[in-house]
Tab-separated table of C-alpha atoms in Angstrom:
chain	number	residue	atom	x	y	z
A	74	MET	CA	52.798	-57.792	48.550
A	75	LYS	CA	49.839	-59.656	50.026
A	76	LYS	CA	48.335	-56.412	51.357
A	77	THR	CA	48.736	-54.793	47.952
A	78	CYS	CA	46.903	-57.660	46.239
A	79	LEU	CA	44.061	-57.476	48.767
A	80	PHE	CA	43.793	-53.717	48.256
A	81	MET	CA	43.611	-54.107	44.462
A	82	ALA	CA	40.969	-56.829	44.729
A	83	ALA	CA	38.840	-54.675	47.021
A	84	PHE	CA	39.250	-51.689	44.683
A	85	CYS	CA	38.125	-53.716	41.667
A	86	CYS	CA	35.021	-54.863	43.541
A	87	LEU	CA	34.067	-51.339	44.574
A	88	VAL	CA	34.495	-49.672	41.156
A	89	PRO	CA	31.300	-51.153	39.628
A	90	LEU	CA	29.314	-49.931	42.634
A	91	TYR	CA	30.337	-46.321	42.066
A	92	ALA	CA	30.458	-46.366	38.277
A	93	LYS	CA	27.766	-44.114	36.825
A	94	LYS	CA	25.254	-45.543	34.442
A	95	ALA	CA	24.786	-43.660	31.183
A	96	THR	CA	21.887	-41.283	31.695
A	97	MET	CA	19.213	-41.501	29.014
A	98	PRO	CA	18.951	-38.158	27.188
A	99	GLN	CA	15.520	-36.565	27.247
A	100	TRP	CA	15.327	-36.557	23.450
A	101	VAL	CA	15.301	-40.373	23.351
A	102	GLN	CA	11.818	-40.449	24.881
A	103	ASN	CA	10.448	-37.144	23.599
A	104	TYR	CA	12.633	-35.239	21.176
A	105	ARG	CA	9.961	-32.590	20.561
A	106	THR	CA	10.507	-31.149	24.027
A	107	VAL	CA	14.231	-30.708	23.345
A	108	PHE	CA	13.775	-29.545	19.745
A	109	PRO	CA	10.484	-27.579	19.715
A	110	ASN	CA	8.834	-27.281	16.321
A	111	SER	CA	8.804	-23.498	16.555
A	112	GLU	CA	12.602	-23.416	16.378
A	113	TYR	CA	13.689	-26.695	14.802
A	114	LEU	CA	12.915	-29.254	12.169
A	115	ALA	CA	13.842	-32.593	13.714
A	116	GLN	CA	13.357	-36.331	13.307
A	117	ARG	CA	14.478	-39.250	15.435
A	118	GLY	CA	16.012	-42.416	14.022
A	119	SER	CA	17.069	-45.774	15.376
A	120	GLY	CA	19.179	-48.697	14.275
A	121	GLY	CA	21.470	-51.534	15.196
A	122	THR	CA	24.518	-49.269	15.115
A	123	ALA	CA	25.169	-45.606	15.886
A	124	GLU	CA	25.712	-44.846	12.197
A	125	LYS	CA	22.467	-46.579	11.192
A	126	SER	CA	20.524	-44.511	13.713
A	127	LYS	CA	21.887	-41.325	12.089
A	128	THR	CA	21.035	-42.600	8.609
A	129	ASP	CA	17.520	-43.535	9.700
A	130	ALA	CA	16.961	-40.081	11.214
A	131	THR	CA	18.175	-38.355	8.042
A	132	ALA	CA	15.929	-40.531	5.873
A	133	ALA	CA	12.940	-39.679	8.087
A	134	LEU	CA	13.614	-35.945	7.712
A	135	SER	CA	13.955	-36.330	3.950
A	136	ARG	CA	10.620	-38.172	3.736
A	137	TYR	CA	8.973	-35.480	5.846
A	138	PHE	CA	10.135	-32.758	3.450
A	139	LYS	CA	9.123	-34.593	0.303
A	140	THR	CA	5.726	-35.697	1.593
A	141	SER	CA	4.887	-32.208	2.866
A	142	VAL	CA	5.988	-30.448	-0.312
A	143	ASN	CA	4.092	-32.879	-2.540
A	144	ALA	CA	0.924	-32.367	-0.505
A	145	ASN	CA	1.269	-28.580	-0.530
A	146	LEU	CA	2.019	-28.427	-4.248
A	147	SER	CA	-0.957	-30.588	-5.129
A	148	THR	CA	-3.177	-28.258	-3.101
A	149	THR	CA	-1.639	-25.048	-4.445
A	150	MET	CA	-1.759	-26.088	-8.070
A	151	THR	CA	-5.505	-26.693	-7.931
A	152	SER	CA	-7.467	-23.629	-8.977
A	153	VAL	CA	-11.143	-22.737	-9.131
A	154	THR	CA	-12.399	-20.515	-11.947
A	155	ALA	CA	-15.811	-18.921	-12.388
A	156	ALA	CA	-17.407	-18.247	-15.775
A	157	ASN	CA	-20.239	-15.694	-15.497
A	158	SER	CA	-22.728	-17.036	-12.969
A	159	THR	CA	-21.818	-20.672	-13.477
A	160	GLU	CA	-18.990	-21.913	-11.294
A	161	GLU	CA	-16.658	-24.379	-12.887
A	162	LYS	CA	-13.900	-26.212	-11.051
A	163	THR	CA	-10.784	-26.646	-13.127
A	164	LEU	CA	-7.904	-28.853	-12.070
A	165	VAL	CA	-4.806	-27.224	-13.492
A	166	VAL	CA	-2.442	-29.998	-12.471
A	167	ASP	CA	-3.895	-33.227	-11.134
A	168	ASP	CA	-0.670	-34.908	-10.070
A	169	VAL	CA	2.177	-32.720	-8.871
A	170	ASN	CA	5.210	-34.489	-7.476
A	171	VAL	CA	8.656	-33.336	-6.507
A	172	GLN	CA	10.964	-34.980	-9.013
A	173	SER	CA	14.298	-33.852	-7.614
A	174	GLU	CA	15.988	-35.383	-4.613
A	175	VAL	CA	15.475	-33.570	-1.345
A	176	GLU	CA	18.540	-31.491	-0.567
A	177	LEU	CA	19.196	-31.353	3.162
A	178	PHE	CA	21.519	-28.752	4.615
A	179	ALA	CA	22.581	-27.183	7.920
A	180	LEU	CA	22.014	-30.543	9.603
A	181	GLU	CA	23.164	-31.299	13.115
A	182	TYR	CA	22.999	-34.551	15.073
A	183	THR	CA	22.749	-35.528	18.686
A	184	GLU	CA	25.362	-37.926	20.006
A	185	PRO	CA	23.887	-41.401	19.294
A	186	PHE	CA	22.653	-43.122	22.434
A	187	TYR	CA	22.536	-46.878	23.006
A	188	TYR	CA	19.358	-47.973	24.792
A	189	LYS	CA	20.355	-51.263	26.355
A	190	ALA	CA	16.805	-52.383	27.166
A	191	GLU	CA	15.870	-52.303	23.468
A	192	LYS	CA	19.351	-53.077	22.132
A	193	LYS	CA	19.036	-50.097	19.793
A	194	TRP	CA	20.887	-46.924	19.029
A	195	TYR	CA	18.944	-43.662	18.830
A	196	CYS	CA	19.833	-40.346	17.236
A	197	VAL	CA	18.047	-37.096	16.357
A	198	VAL	CA	18.862	-35.048	13.290
A	199	TYR	CA	17.808	-31.421	13.473
A	200	MET	CA	18.125	-28.096	11.733
A	201	ASN	CA	17.642	-24.705	13.268
A	202	ARG	CA	14.957	-22.954	11.205
A	203	ASN	CA	16.716	-19.578	11.107
A	204	ASP	CA	20.106	-21.041	10.168
A	205	ALA	CA	18.567	-23.291	7.530
A	206	TRP	CA	16.689	-20.345	6.013
A	207	GLN	CA	19.917	-18.393	5.536
A	208	HIS	CA	21.344	-21.354	3.637
A	209	TYR	CA	18.243	-21.852	1.528
A	210	LYS	CA	17.127	-18.298	0.707
A	211	PRO	CA	19.601	-17.773	-2.205
A	212	GLN	CA	17.984	-20.695	-4.069
A	213	ILE	CA	14.579	-19.039	-3.788
A	214	GLU	CA	15.991	-15.704	-4.914
A	215	ILE	CA	17.442	-17.222	-8.100
A	216	LYS	CA	14.109	-18.803	-9.068
A	217	LYS	CA	12.192	-15.668	-8.062
A	218	ASN	CA	14.286	-13.383	-10.258
A	219	SER	CA	14.021	-15.756	-13.215
A	220	PHE	CA	10.249	-16.013	-12.859
A	221	ASN	CA	9.740	-12.266	-12.434
A	222	ASP	CA	11.794	-11.514	-15.559
A	223	LEU	CA	9.801	-13.981	-17.644
A	224	TYR	CA	6.509	-12.777	-16.183
A	225	LYS	CA	7.374	-9.150	-16.967
A	226	ASN	CA	8.291	-10.033	-20.554
A	227	LEU	CA	4.999	-11.879	-20.912
A	228	GLU	CA	3.032	-8.857	-19.677
A	229	ASN	CA	4.886	-6.496	-21.991
A	230	GLU	CA	4.609	-8.667	-25.104
A	231	PRO	CA	2.105	-6.961	-27.457
A	232	ASP	CA	1.739	-9.797	-29.935
A	233	TYR	CA	-0.949	-12.294	-28.889
A	234	PHE	CA	0.620	-15.315	-30.610
A	235	SER	CA	4.060	-14.583	-29.203
A	236	LYS	CA	2.499	-14.197	-25.770
A	237	ALA	CA	0.772	-17.561	-26.087
A	238	GLY	CA	4.067	-19.175	-27.005
A	239	MET	CA	5.757	-17.697	-23.930
A	240	CYS	CA	3.176	-19.079	-21.508
A	241	GLY	CA	4.720	-22.544	-21.352
A	242	LYS	CA	8.122	-21.188	-20.326
A	243	VAL	CA	6.582	-18.909	-17.713
A	244	TRP	CA	4.533	-21.790	-16.325
A	245	ARG	CA	7.595	-24.036	-15.979
A	246	SER	CA	9.448	-21.249	-14.195
A	247	ALA	CA	6.453	-20.711	-11.927
A	248	THR	CA	6.311	-24.369	-10.886
A	249	GLU	CA	10.059	-24.384	-10.159
A	250	LEU	CA	9.689	-21.287	-7.997
A	251	LEU	CA	6.635	-22.722	-6.263
A	252	GLU	CA	8.539	-25.870	-5.328
A	253	LYS	CA	11.305	-23.763	-3.797
A	254	LEU	CA	8.751	-21.673	-1.925
A	255	GLU	CA	7.082	-24.764	-0.499
A	256	TYR	CA	10.420	-25.988	0.837
A	257	GLY	CA	10.982	-22.515	2.225
A	258	ARG	CA	7.575	-22.509	3.897
A	259	ILE	CA	8.428	-25.745	5.701
A	260	ILE	CA	11.819	-24.412	6.802
A	261	ASN	CA	10.686	-21.001	8.005
A	262	PRO	CA	7.089	-19.954	7.267
A	263	LYS	CA	7.559	-16.457	8.698
A	264	GLU	CA	10.419	-15.643	6.318
A	265	GLU	CA	8.757	-17.335	3.345
A	266	ALA	CA	5.699	-15.117	3.761
A	267	ALA	CA	7.711	-12.257	2.221
A	268	TYR	CA	7.221	-13.938	-1.193
A	269	GLN	CA	3.439	-13.611	-1.226
A	270	ASP	CA	3.557	-11.304	-4.273
A	271	GLU	CA	5.146	-14.072	-6.324
A	272	ARG	CA	2.600	-16.599	-5.060
A	273	ASP	CA	-0.206	-14.271	-6.098
A	274	LYS	CA	1.181	-14.097	-9.647
A	275	ILE	CA	1.368	-17.866	-9.861
C-alpha cells in the first residue's frame, strides 16, 4: 500500500513536467499569412470569452464590408460631364450610404484560442472568396435582370414624357444593382468583372 502511494505521488509530480503547453496558432500573431487576401476575406477578433472573440471578429468583418462599399459607391456615383468645350463637374449623388444591414454568409471560424499572457481569447472569422461568390451571385443576377428589363423598356419608349417618368424607377434599380456589384467586387473581383456591361450602363 505504501509503495502504491509513493508511486502515485511520483506520477502526479511528473505529469506537469511532460504536459504539453497549448501551442499558439500562427493566425493569432499574423492571420494574413494563414488566410491570404487573394483567397480569403478574414478579420481577427478578441474578447474576454471565446464567444466574445467570435462576435468581435464578425463585427469587424461587417464593418469592413460596409465601409468599403460606402467608399466605392460614393466614388462610383460621382460623374463628370462635359458641355461643348467647357468642362463642368456634376455630382450626381453627394452622399451615398448603404442603408441595409450587411448580410454575411459562408462564414467559418477558427477554434478560439486563449492567450494567457494577455488574458484574452482570439478568433478569426473568414470566408473563402470562391465559395462566398457562389452564395452571393444569385442576388446580383436578380438585380441585374430587373435593371436590364427596365433599361430596355426605357430605351424602347418612344414618348418623351413617359420616358422621363420612367427614369426615376430605372435609377433606383441601378443603385440597387450597383450596391450588389460593389459587395460582389469585394468578395471576388475577378468574377464581378463579368458585369462590366451593366456598370457601363449605370
